[in-house]
Amino acid sequence: MSTMKKMVQVIACFSLCFLQGYGEEHCKPADLTAVKAQKSDTSKEKEEKASLAAFEKLHWETDMDEAFERAKNERKNVMVMIEEEECKWCMKMKKGALSDPKVQKRLQSYILLKVKRSDKKTAKRIEEFTGAIPSFYFMQPDQEMIESVIGYFMTEDFAGYLDELAEDNEGYQ
């Protein structure tokens, strides 16, 4: 009986030592992975905030009448962006193409107007608006439509689109 008791104690002691070491080995990499993921999330968040800050540096009108009045005074066309804050594709456009310095330079030739889709009164004033967001409408100061484009664009594609638009409509600027 005492031999059996000693064997149980040895097995129990061995098990505790083995399981404790085994548990630590498997927990440590998981903990390190969680810390690394947390750090990468933090750096991603910083990057996204910086991108969004670049977007916010653009001067966006929010009143349609004021935007077109300013366009007449400054002899510029208007780019209307219809969006909504919780729209993931709108946010991707803001953090991507609309935060790019090359795109922002091209946008300086426009009066920028940001309209929320939920602002039905203003959104309805753009006859071509279908409800899809993000939507971009390029208009003359007299509110005549030049061209429109709907959806998310990669930076290079949006920059190319703006270049083509500028070439096709040189007389408007």
Short mmCIF file of N, CA and C in Angstrom, two decimals:
data_model
loop_
_atom_site.label_atom_id
_atom_site.label_comp_id
_atom_site.label_asym_id
_atom_site.label_seq_id
_atom_site.Cartn_x
_atom_site.Cartn_y
_atom_site.Cartn_z
N MET A 1 0.82 -1.17 0.00
CA MET A 1 0.00 0.00 0.00
C MET A 1 0.88 1.26 0.00
N SER A 2 1.92 1.26 0.80
CA SER A 2 2.79 2.40 0.85
C SER A 2 3.54 2.58 -0.46
N THR A 3 3.86 1.50 -1.15
CA THR A 3 4.51 1.59 -2.44
C THR A 3 3.55 2.22 -3.44
N MET A 4 2.33 1.81 -3.38
CA MET A 4 1.31 2.36 -4.27
C MET A 4 1.12 3.84 -3.98
N LYS A 5 1.12 4.21 -2.73
CA LYS A 5 0.93 5.59 -2.34
C LYS A 5 2.11 6.44 -2.85
N LYS A 6 3.32 5.90 -2.72
CA LYS A 6 4.49 6.62 -3.19
C LYS A 6 4.44 6.79 -4.71
N MET A 7 3.99 5.75 -5.42
CA MET A 7 3.89 5.84 -6.88
C MET A 7 2.89 6.91 -7.29
N VAL A 8 1.77 6.96 -6.59
CA VAL A 8 0.75 7.98 -6.88
C VAL A 8 1.33 9.36 -6.63
N GLN A 9 2.08 9.53 -5.54
CA GLN A 9 2.68 10.82 -5.23
C GLN A 9 3.70 11.22 -6.30
N VAL A 10 4.50 10.24 -6.73
CA VAL A 10 5.50 10.52 -7.76
C VAL A 10 4.82 10.90 -9.07
N ILE A 11 3.78 10.17 -9.43
CA ILE A 11 3.05 10.47 -10.68
C ILE A 11 2.38 11.83 -10.57
N ALA A 12 1.79 12.10 -9.43
CA ALA A 12 1.12 13.39 -9.23
C ALA A 12 2.13 14.52 -9.31
N CYS A 13 3.26 14.35 -8.65
CA CYS A 13 4.29 15.37 -8.66
C CYS A 13 4.83 15.57 -10.07
N PHE A 14 5.11 14.47 -10.75
CA PHE A 14 5.60 14.52 -12.13
C PHE A 14 4.57 15.21 -13.03
N SER A 15 3.31 14.84 -12.86
CA SER A 15 2.24 15.43 -13.67
C SER A 15 2.13 16.93 -13.46
N LEU A 16 2.21 17.35 -12.22
CA LEU A 16 2.12 18.77 -11.93
C LEU A 16 3.29 19.53 -12.56
N CYS A 17 4.48 18.95 -12.40
CA CYS A 17 5.65 19.61 -12.99
C CYS A 17 5.55 19.62 -14.51
N PHE A 18 5.17 18.51 -15.09
CA PHE A 18 5.07 18.40 -16.55
C PHE A 18 3.98 19.30 -17.11
N LEU A 19 2.81 19.24 -16.49
CA LEU A 19 1.69 20.04 -16.99
C LEU A 19 1.94 21.53 -16.81
N GLN A 20 2.57 21.89 -15.70
CA GLN A 20 2.86 23.30 -15.47
C GLN A 20 3.83 23.80 -16.55
N GLY A 21 4.88 23.07 -16.80
CA GLY A 21 5.84 23.44 -17.84
C GLY A 21 5.19 23.41 -19.21
N TYR A 22 4.38 22.40 -19.46
CA TYR A 22 3.70 22.26 -20.74
C TYR A 22 2.76 23.44 -20.96
N GLY A 23 2.04 23.80 -19.93
CA GLY A 23 1.10 24.91 -20.04
C GLY A 23 1.80 26.21 -20.31
N GLU A 24 2.93 26.44 -19.64
CA GLU A 24 3.66 27.68 -19.86
C GLU A 24 4.20 27.77 -21.27
N GLU A 25 4.70 26.65 -21.78
CA GLU A 25 5.23 26.65 -23.14
C GLU A 25 4.17 27.05 -24.15
N HIS A 26 2.97 26.54 -23.94
CA HIS A 26 1.91 26.81 -24.91
C HIS A 26 1.22 28.14 -24.70
N CYS A 27 1.28 28.68 -23.52
CA CYS A 27 0.65 29.97 -23.26
C CYS A 27 1.53 31.12 -23.72
N LYS A 28 2.82 31.00 -23.53
CA LYS A 28 3.69 32.12 -23.86
C LYS A 28 3.61 32.55 -25.31
N PRO A 29 3.70 31.61 -26.29
CA PRO A 29 3.59 32.07 -27.68
C PRO A 29 2.24 32.73 -27.96
N ALA A 30 1.18 32.20 -27.36
CA ALA A 30 -0.15 32.79 -27.58
C ALA A 30 -0.17 34.21 -27.03
N ASP A 31 0.42 34.39 -25.83
CA ASP A 31 0.45 35.73 -25.24
C ASP A 31 1.26 36.67 -26.11
N LEU A 32 2.40 36.22 -26.63
CA LEU A 32 3.23 37.04 -27.50
C LEU A 32 2.48 37.39 -28.78
N THR A 33 1.75 36.43 -29.32
CA THR A 33 0.98 36.67 -30.53
C THR A 33 -0.08 37.74 -30.28
N ALA A 34 -0.73 37.65 -29.12
CA ALA A 34 -1.76 38.65 -28.79
C ALA A 34 -1.14 40.03 -28.66
N VAL A 35 0.03 40.11 -28.05
CA VAL A 35 0.71 41.40 -27.90
C VAL A 35 1.10 41.95 -29.27
N LYS A 36 1.64 41.08 -30.13
CA LYS A 36 2.01 41.51 -31.48
C LYS A 36 0.80 41.99 -32.25
N ALA A 37 -0.31 41.26 -32.16
CA ALA A 37 -1.54 41.65 -32.85
C ALA A 37 -2.03 42.99 -32.33
N GLN A 38 -1.94 43.18 -31.01
CA GLN A 38 -2.36 44.43 -30.42
C GLN A 38 -1.49 45.58 -30.91
N LYS A 39 -0.18 45.34 -31.00
CA LYS A 39 0.73 46.38 -31.50
C LYS A 39 0.44 46.70 -32.95
N SER A 40 0.18 45.67 -33.78
CA SER A 40 -0.08 45.93 -35.19
C SER A 40 -1.41 46.65 -35.36
N ASP A 41 -2.40 46.31 -34.51
CA ASP A 41 -3.67 47.03 -34.57
C ASP A 41 -3.45 48.50 -34.23
N THR A 42 -2.61 48.77 -33.25
CA THR A 42 -2.33 50.14 -32.85
C THR A 42 -1.65 50.90 -33.98
N SER A 43 -0.69 50.27 -34.64
CA SER A 43 -0.02 50.96 -35.75
C SER A 43 -0.97 51.13 -36.93
N LYS A 44 -1.85 50.17 -37.15
CA LYS A 44 -2.86 50.32 -38.21
C LYS A 44 -3.79 51.48 -37.90
N GLU A 45 -4.20 51.55 -36.64
CA GLU A 45 -5.10 52.64 -36.23
C GLU A 45 -4.43 53.99 -36.42
N LYS A 46 -3.14 54.08 -36.08
CA LYS A 46 -2.41 55.34 -36.25
C LYS A 46 -2.34 55.71 -37.73
N GLU A 47 -2.08 54.70 -38.56
CA GLU A 47 -1.99 54.92 -40.01
C GLU A 47 -3.33 55.41 -40.55
N GLU A 48 -4.42 54.76 -40.11
CA GLU A 48 -5.76 55.13 -40.57
C GLU A 48 -6.12 56.54 -40.10
N LYS A 49 -5.76 56.88 -38.87
CA LYS A 49 -6.05 58.23 -38.36
C LYS A 49 -5.28 59.28 -39.15
N ALA A 50 -4.04 58.96 -39.50
CA ALA A 50 -3.24 59.89 -40.29
C ALA A 50 -3.85 60.08 -41.67
N SER A 51 -4.34 59.00 -42.27
CA SER A 51 -4.99 59.07 -43.57
C SER A 51 -6.24 59.93 -43.50
N LEU A 52 -7.04 59.66 -42.49
CA LEU A 52 -8.28 60.41 -42.33
C LEU A 52 -7.99 61.88 -42.06
N ALA A 53 -6.93 62.17 -41.34
CA ALA A 53 -6.54 63.56 -41.08
C ALA A 53 -6.17 64.25 -42.39
N ALA A 54 -5.52 63.53 -43.30
CA ALA A 54 -5.18 64.10 -44.61
C ALA A 54 -6.45 64.43 -45.38
N PHE A 55 -7.44 63.56 -45.32
CA PHE A 55 -8.72 63.80 -45.97
C PHE A 55 -9.40 65.03 -45.38
N GLU A 56 -9.37 65.14 -44.07
CA GLU A 56 -10.03 66.26 -43.40
C GLU A 56 -9.36 67.60 -43.68
N LYS A 57 -8.11 67.58 -44.13
CA LYS A 57 -7.42 68.83 -44.47
C LYS A 57 -8.01 69.49 -45.71
N LEU A 58 -8.68 68.69 -46.55
CA LEU A 58 -9.36 69.28 -47.71
C LEU A 58 -10.49 70.17 -47.20
N HIS A 59 -10.71 71.28 -47.90
CA HIS A 59 -11.79 72.18 -47.49
C HIS A 59 -13.09 71.70 -48.13
N TRP A 60 -13.97 71.15 -47.32
CA TRP A 60 -15.25 70.63 -47.80
C TRP A 60 -16.37 71.57 -47.40
N GLU A 61 -17.10 72.03 -48.39
CA GLU A 61 -18.33 72.78 -48.12
C GLU A 61 -19.39 71.76 -47.72
N THR A 62 -20.34 72.18 -46.93
CA THR A 62 -21.45 71.30 -46.57
C THR A 62 -22.80 71.91 -46.95
N ASP A 63 -22.77 73.14 -47.40
CA ASP A 63 -23.99 73.81 -47.84
C ASP A 63 -23.93 73.95 -49.36
N MET A 64 -24.90 73.36 -50.04
CA MET A 64 -24.89 73.31 -51.50
C MET A 64 -24.93 74.71 -52.13
N ASP A 65 -25.80 75.57 -51.62
CA ASP A 65 -25.92 76.92 -52.19
C ASP A 65 -24.61 77.70 -52.04
N GLU A 66 -24.01 77.60 -50.87
CA GLU A 66 -22.74 78.29 -50.64
C GLU A 66 -21.64 77.75 -51.54
N ALA A 67 -21.62 76.43 -51.75
CA ALA A 67 -20.59 75.81 -52.59
C ALA A 67 -20.69 76.32 -54.03
N PHE A 68 -21.91 76.37 -54.57
CA PHE A 68 -22.06 76.82 -55.96
C PHE A 68 -21.86 78.33 -56.10
N GLU A 69 -22.18 79.08 -55.07
CA GLU A 69 -21.91 80.52 -55.08
C GLU A 69 -20.39 80.75 -55.10
N ARG A 70 -19.71 79.99 -54.26
CA ARG A 70 -18.24 80.09 -54.22
C ARG A 70 -17.64 79.67 -55.57
N ALA A 71 -18.21 78.64 -56.19
CA ALA A 71 -17.72 78.17 -57.49
C ALA A 71 -17.87 79.26 -58.55
N LYS A 72 -18.98 79.98 -58.52
CA LYS A 72 -19.17 81.09 -59.47
C LYS A 72 -18.13 82.18 -59.23
N ASN A 73 -17.94 82.53 -57.97
CA ASN A 73 -16.98 83.60 -57.63
C ASN A 73 -15.55 83.22 -57.98
N GLU A 74 -15.19 81.95 -57.77
CA GLU A 74 -13.81 81.51 -58.01
C GLU A 74 -13.62 80.89 -59.40
N ARG A 75 -14.72 80.85 -60.17
CA ARG A 75 -14.67 80.27 -61.53
C ARG A 75 -14.10 78.86 -61.54
N LYS A 76 -14.67 78.04 -60.65
CA LYS A 76 -14.26 76.64 -60.54
C LYS A 76 -15.49 75.75 -60.67
N ASN A 77 -15.25 74.52 -61.08
CA ASN A 77 -16.30 73.51 -61.06
C ASN A 77 -16.43 72.95 -59.65
N VAL A 78 -17.50 72.20 -59.43
CA VAL A 78 -17.78 71.63 -58.11
C VAL A 78 -17.71 70.11 -58.20
N MET A 79 -17.05 69.50 -57.23
CA MET A 79 -17.11 68.05 -57.08
C MET A 79 -17.96 67.77 -55.85
N VAL A 80 -19.07 67.10 -56.06
CA VAL A 80 -19.98 66.74 -54.98
C VAL A 80 -19.71 65.29 -54.61
N MET A 81 -19.48 65.04 -53.34
CA MET A 81 -19.34 63.68 -52.85
C MET A 81 -20.52 63.39 -51.96
N ILE A 82 -21.30 62.38 -52.33
CA ILE A 82 -22.40 61.96 -51.47
C ILE A 82 -21.93 60.70 -50.75
N GLU A 83 -22.02 60.75 -49.43
CA GLU A 83 -21.48 59.67 -48.61
C GLU A 83 -22.28 59.55 -47.32
N GLU A 84 -21.88 58.62 -46.50
CA GLU A 84 -22.45 58.45 -45.18
C GLU A 84 -21.33 57.96 -44.27
N GLU A 85 -21.30 58.41 -43.04
CA GLU A 85 -20.19 58.09 -42.14
C GLU A 85 -20.00 56.60 -41.92
N GLU A 86 -21.07 55.83 -41.83
CA GLU A 86 -20.93 54.41 -41.53
C GLU A 86 -20.70 53.55 -42.78
N CYS A 87 -20.60 54.16 -43.93
CA CYS A 87 -20.36 53.45 -45.19
C CYS A 87 -18.88 53.05 -45.27
N LYS A 88 -18.61 51.74 -45.32
CA LYS A 88 -17.20 51.29 -45.33
C LYS A 88 -16.49 51.69 -46.61
N TRP A 89 -17.19 51.74 -47.75
CA TRP A 89 -16.55 52.11 -49.01
C TRP A 89 -16.27 53.61 -49.05
N CYS A 90 -17.13 54.39 -48.43
CA CYS A 90 -16.88 55.83 -48.31
C CYS A 90 -15.62 56.06 -47.47
N MET A 91 -15.52 55.33 -46.37
CA MET A 91 -14.37 55.45 -45.49
C MET A 91 -13.09 55.03 -46.20
N LYS A 92 -13.17 53.95 -47.00
CA LYS A 92 -12.00 53.52 -47.77
C LYS A 92 -11.58 54.59 -48.78
N MET A 93 -12.54 55.26 -49.40
CA MET A 93 -12.21 56.35 -50.33
C MET A 93 -11.53 57.50 -49.58
N LYS A 94 -12.05 57.83 -48.40
CA LYS A 94 -11.49 58.92 -47.61
C LYS A 94 -10.06 58.60 -47.18
N LYS A 95 -9.83 57.37 -46.71
CA LYS A 95 -8.51 56.97 -46.22
C LYS A 95 -7.55 56.67 -47.36
N GLY A 96 -8.08 56.36 -48.53
CA GLY A 96 -7.24 55.99 -49.66
C GLY A 96 -7.08 57.13 -50.64
N ALA A 97 -7.86 57.07 -51.72
CA ALA A 97 -7.71 58.02 -52.83
C ALA A 97 -7.83 59.48 -52.40
N LEU A 98 -8.79 59.80 -51.56
CA LEU A 98 -9.01 61.20 -51.20
C LEU A 98 -7.98 61.73 -50.21
N SER A 99 -7.13 60.87 -49.67
CA SER A 99 -6.05 61.29 -48.77
C SER A 99 -4.71 61.34 -49.49
N ASP A 100 -4.69 60.89 -50.73
CA ASP A 100 -3.45 60.85 -51.49
C ASP A 100 -3.04 62.26 -51.93
N PRO A 101 -1.79 62.65 -51.70
CA PRO A 101 -1.35 64.00 -52.07
C PRO A 101 -1.53 64.33 -53.55
N LYS A 102 -1.33 63.37 -54.44
CA LYS A 102 -1.50 63.63 -55.88
C LYS A 102 -2.97 63.91 -56.21
N VAL A 103 -3.86 63.14 -55.62
CA VAL A 103 -5.30 63.35 -55.84
C VAL A 103 -5.71 64.69 -55.23
N GLN A 104 -5.22 64.97 -54.04
CA GLN A 104 -5.58 66.23 -53.39
C GLN A 104 -5.11 67.43 -54.20
N LYS A 105 -3.97 67.30 -54.83
CA LYS A 105 -3.49 68.39 -55.69
C LYS A 105 -4.45 68.61 -56.86
N ARG A 106 -4.94 67.54 -57.46
CA ARG A 106 -5.89 67.64 -58.57
C ARG A 106 -7.22 68.23 -58.11
N LEU A 107 -7.60 67.92 -56.87
CA LEU A 107 -8.88 68.41 -56.34
C LEU A 107 -8.87 69.89 -56.01
N GLN A 108 -7.70 70.50 -55.98
CA GLN A 108 -7.61 71.93 -55.69
C GLN A 108 -8.28 72.77 -56.77
N SER A 109 -8.48 72.20 -57.94
CA SER A 109 -9.13 72.96 -59.01
C SER A 109 -10.66 72.91 -58.90
N TYR A 110 -11.17 72.27 -57.85
CA TYR A 110 -12.62 72.15 -57.64
C TYR A 110 -13.02 72.77 -56.31
N ILE A 111 -14.27 73.18 -56.23
CA ILE A 111 -14.91 73.46 -54.95
C ILE A 111 -15.46 72.11 -54.52
N LEU A 112 -15.13 71.69 -53.32
CA LEU A 112 -15.54 70.37 -52.84
C LEU A 112 -16.77 70.50 -51.95
N LEU A 113 -17.76 69.69 -52.25
CA LEU A 113 -19.01 69.70 -51.50
C LEU A 113 -19.28 68.28 -51.01
N LYS A 114 -19.44 68.14 -49.70
CA LYS A 114 -19.73 66.84 -49.10
C LYS A 114 -21.18 66.84 -48.65
N VAL A 115 -21.94 65.84 -49.12
CA VAL A 115 -23.36 65.74 -48.79
C VAL A 115 -23.60 64.36 -48.18
N LYS A 116 -24.33 64.32 -47.09
CA LYS A 116 -24.71 63.05 -46.47
C LYS A 116 -25.93 62.50 -47.22
N ARG A 117 -25.92 61.21 -47.48
CA ARG A 117 -27.07 60.58 -48.15
C ARG A 117 -28.32 60.77 -47.31
N SER A 118 -28.18 60.80 -46.00
CA SER A 118 -29.33 60.98 -45.11
C SER A 118 -29.92 62.39 -45.20
N ASP A 119 -29.19 63.34 -45.78
CA ASP A 119 -29.71 64.69 -46.02
C ASP A 119 -30.48 64.64 -47.34
N LYS A 120 -31.66 64.07 -47.27
CA LYS A 120 -32.47 63.82 -48.48
C LYS A 120 -32.78 65.09 -49.25
N LYS A 121 -33.02 66.17 -48.54
CA LYS A 121 -33.37 67.43 -49.20
C LYS A 121 -32.26 67.88 -50.15
N THR A 122 -31.01 67.82 -49.67
CA THR A 122 -29.88 68.23 -50.51
C THR A 122 -29.58 67.17 -51.57
N ALA A 123 -29.58 65.91 -51.18
CA ALA A 123 -29.25 64.83 -52.12
C ALA A 123 -30.22 64.81 -53.30
N LYS A 124 -31.49 65.12 -53.06
CA LYS A 124 -32.49 65.12 -54.15
C LYS A 124 -32.25 66.22 -55.17
N ARG A 125 -31.49 67.23 -54.77
CA ARG A 125 -31.20 68.32 -55.70
C ARG A 125 -30.25 67.89 -56.82
N ILE A 126 -29.60 66.76 -56.64
CA ILE A 126 -28.73 66.22 -57.69
C ILE A 126 -29.55 65.17 -58.42
N GLU A 127 -30.05 65.54 -59.58
CA GLU A 127 -31.00 64.71 -60.31
C GLU A 127 -30.51 63.30 -60.60
N GLU A 128 -29.21 63.15 -60.86
CA GLU A 128 -28.67 61.84 -61.22
C GLU A 128 -28.42 60.93 -60.02
N PHE A 129 -28.58 61.44 -58.80
CA PHE A 129 -28.27 60.64 -57.61
C PHE A 129 -29.25 59.48 -57.50
N THR A 130 -28.69 58.26 -57.41
CA THR A 130 -29.49 57.04 -57.36
C THR A 130 -29.64 56.48 -55.96
N GLY A 131 -28.85 57.01 -55.02
CA GLY A 131 -28.85 56.47 -53.66
C GLY A 131 -27.60 55.67 -53.36
N ALA A 132 -26.84 55.31 -54.39
CA ALA A 132 -25.60 54.54 -54.20
C ALA A 132 -24.50 55.45 -53.66
N ILE A 133 -23.73 54.93 -52.72
CA ILE A 133 -22.62 55.71 -52.15
C ILE A 133 -21.37 54.86 -52.10
N PRO A 134 -20.21 55.47 -52.19
CA PRO A 134 -19.99 56.89 -52.45
C PRO A 134 -20.30 57.23 -53.90
N SER A 135 -20.80 58.44 -54.11
CA SER A 135 -21.09 58.96 -55.45
C SER A 135 -20.39 60.29 -55.61
N PHE A 136 -19.86 60.52 -56.79
CA PHE A 136 -19.15 61.76 -57.09
C PHE A 136 -19.78 62.40 -58.32
N TYR A 137 -20.11 63.68 -58.20
CA TYR A 137 -20.73 64.43 -59.29
C TYR A 137 -19.88 65.65 -59.58
N PHE A 138 -19.50 65.80 -60.82
CA PHE A 138 -18.70 66.93 -61.25
C PHE A 138 -19.63 67.87 -61.99
N MET A 139 -19.75 69.08 -61.46
CA MET A 139 -20.74 70.02 -61.97
C MET A 139 -20.13 71.39 -62.21
N GLN A 140 -20.74 72.10 -63.16
CA GLN A 140 -20.34 73.48 -63.42
C GLN A 140 -20.96 74.39 -62.35
N PRO A 141 -20.47 75.61 -62.23
CA PRO A 141 -21.01 76.53 -61.23
C PRO A 141 -22.51 76.80 -61.38
N ASP A 142 -23.05 76.63 -62.60
CA ASP A 142 -24.49 76.81 -62.81
C ASP A 142 -25.28 75.53 -62.51
N GLN A 143 -24.61 74.54 -61.93
CA GLN A 143 -25.16 73.25 -61.52
C GLN A 143 -25.44 72.30 -62.67
N GLU A 144 -24.91 72.62 -63.84
CA GLU A 144 -25.03 71.70 -64.97
C GLU A 144 -24.05 70.54 -64.75
N MET A 145 -24.54 69.33 -64.96
CA MET A 145 -23.74 68.13 -64.73
C MET A 145 -22.68 67.99 -65.82
N ILE A 146 -21.45 67.74 -65.43
CA ILE A 146 -20.38 67.45 -66.38
C ILE A 146 -20.26 65.94 -66.50
N GLU A 147 -20.11 65.29 -65.35
CA GLU A 147 -19.96 63.84 -65.34
C GLU A 147 -20.17 63.34 -63.91
N SER A 148 -20.48 62.05 -63.81
CA SER A 148 -20.62 61.46 -62.47
C SER A 148 -20.00 60.07 -62.46
N VAL A 149 -19.64 59.65 -61.28
CA VAL A 149 -19.05 58.34 -61.09
C VAL A 149 -19.50 57.81 -59.73
N ILE A 150 -19.77 56.53 -59.68
CA ILE A 150 -20.31 55.94 -58.45
C ILE A 150 -19.40 54.82 -57.99
N GLY A 151 -19.15 54.77 -56.68
CA GLY A 151 -18.44 53.65 -56.09
C GLY A 151 -17.04 53.97 -55.62
N TYR A 152 -16.40 52.93 -55.11
CA TYR A 152 -15.05 53.02 -54.58
C TYR A 152 -14.04 52.89 -55.72
N PHE A 153 -12.97 53.68 -55.64
CA PHE A 153 -11.88 53.62 -56.62
C PHE A 153 -10.55 53.53 -55.90
N MET A 154 -9.65 52.74 -56.44
CA MET A 154 -8.27 52.71 -55.96
C MET A 154 -7.68 54.09 -56.29
N THR A 155 -6.65 54.46 -55.56
CA THR A 155 -6.03 55.78 -55.72
C THR A 155 -5.63 56.07 -57.16
N GLU A 156 -4.91 55.13 -57.78
CA GLU A 156 -4.42 55.34 -59.14
C GLU A 156 -5.58 55.51 -60.13
N ASP A 157 -6.63 54.74 -59.93
CA ASP A 157 -7.79 54.82 -60.82
C ASP A 157 -8.51 56.16 -60.68
N PHE A 158 -8.67 56.62 -59.44
CA PHE A 158 -9.36 57.89 -59.22
C PHE A 158 -8.52 59.05 -59.75
N ALA A 159 -7.21 58.99 -59.54
CA ALA A 159 -6.31 60.04 -60.06
C ALA A 159 -6.38 60.06 -61.58
N GLY A 160 -6.37 58.89 -62.21
CA GLY A 160 -6.48 58.81 -63.67
C GLY A 160 -7.81 59.36 -64.17
N TYR A 161 -8.86 59.05 -63.43
CA TYR A 161 -10.19 59.56 -63.79
C TYR A 161 -10.20 61.09 -63.74
N LEU A 162 -9.63 61.66 -62.69
CA LEU A 162 -9.57 63.12 -62.56
C LEU A 162 -8.75 63.74 -63.70
N ASP A 163 -7.66 63.08 -64.09
CA ASP A 163 -6.84 63.57 -65.21
C ASP A 163 -7.64 63.57 -66.50
N GLU A 164 -8.35 62.47 -66.77
CA GLU A 164 -9.17 62.38 -67.99
C GLU A 164 -10.26 63.44 -67.98
N LEU A 165 -10.88 63.62 -66.85
CA LEU A 165 -11.94 64.61 -66.71
C LEU A 165 -11.41 66.01 -66.99
N ALA A 166 -10.24 66.31 -66.48
CA ALA A 166 -9.62 67.62 -66.70
C ALA A 166 -9.30 67.81 -68.18
N GLU A 167 -8.78 66.78 -68.83
CA GLU A 167 -8.45 66.87 -70.26
C GLU A 167 -9.71 67.06 -71.11
N ASP A 168 -10.76 66.31 -70.80
CA ASP A 168 -12.00 66.37 -71.58
C ASP A 168 -12.77 67.68 -71.36
N ASN A 169 -12.54 68.33 -70.24
CA ASN A 169 -13.34 69.51 -69.89
C ASN A 169 -12.48 70.74 -69.62
N GLU A 170 -11.45 70.90 -70.42
CA GLU A 170 -10.54 72.05 -70.20
C GLU A 170 -11.26 73.39 -70.30
N GLY A 171 -12.25 73.48 -71.11
CA GLY A 171 -12.98 74.74 -71.30
C GLY A 171 -13.81 75.14 -70.10
N TYR A 172 -14.09 74.19 -69.20
CA TYR A 172 -14.93 74.49 -68.05
C TYR A 172 -14.18 75.17 -66.93
N GLN A 173 -12.89 74.95 -66.85
CA GLN A 173 -12.13 75.47 -65.71
C GLN A 173 -11.72 76.90 -65.94
#
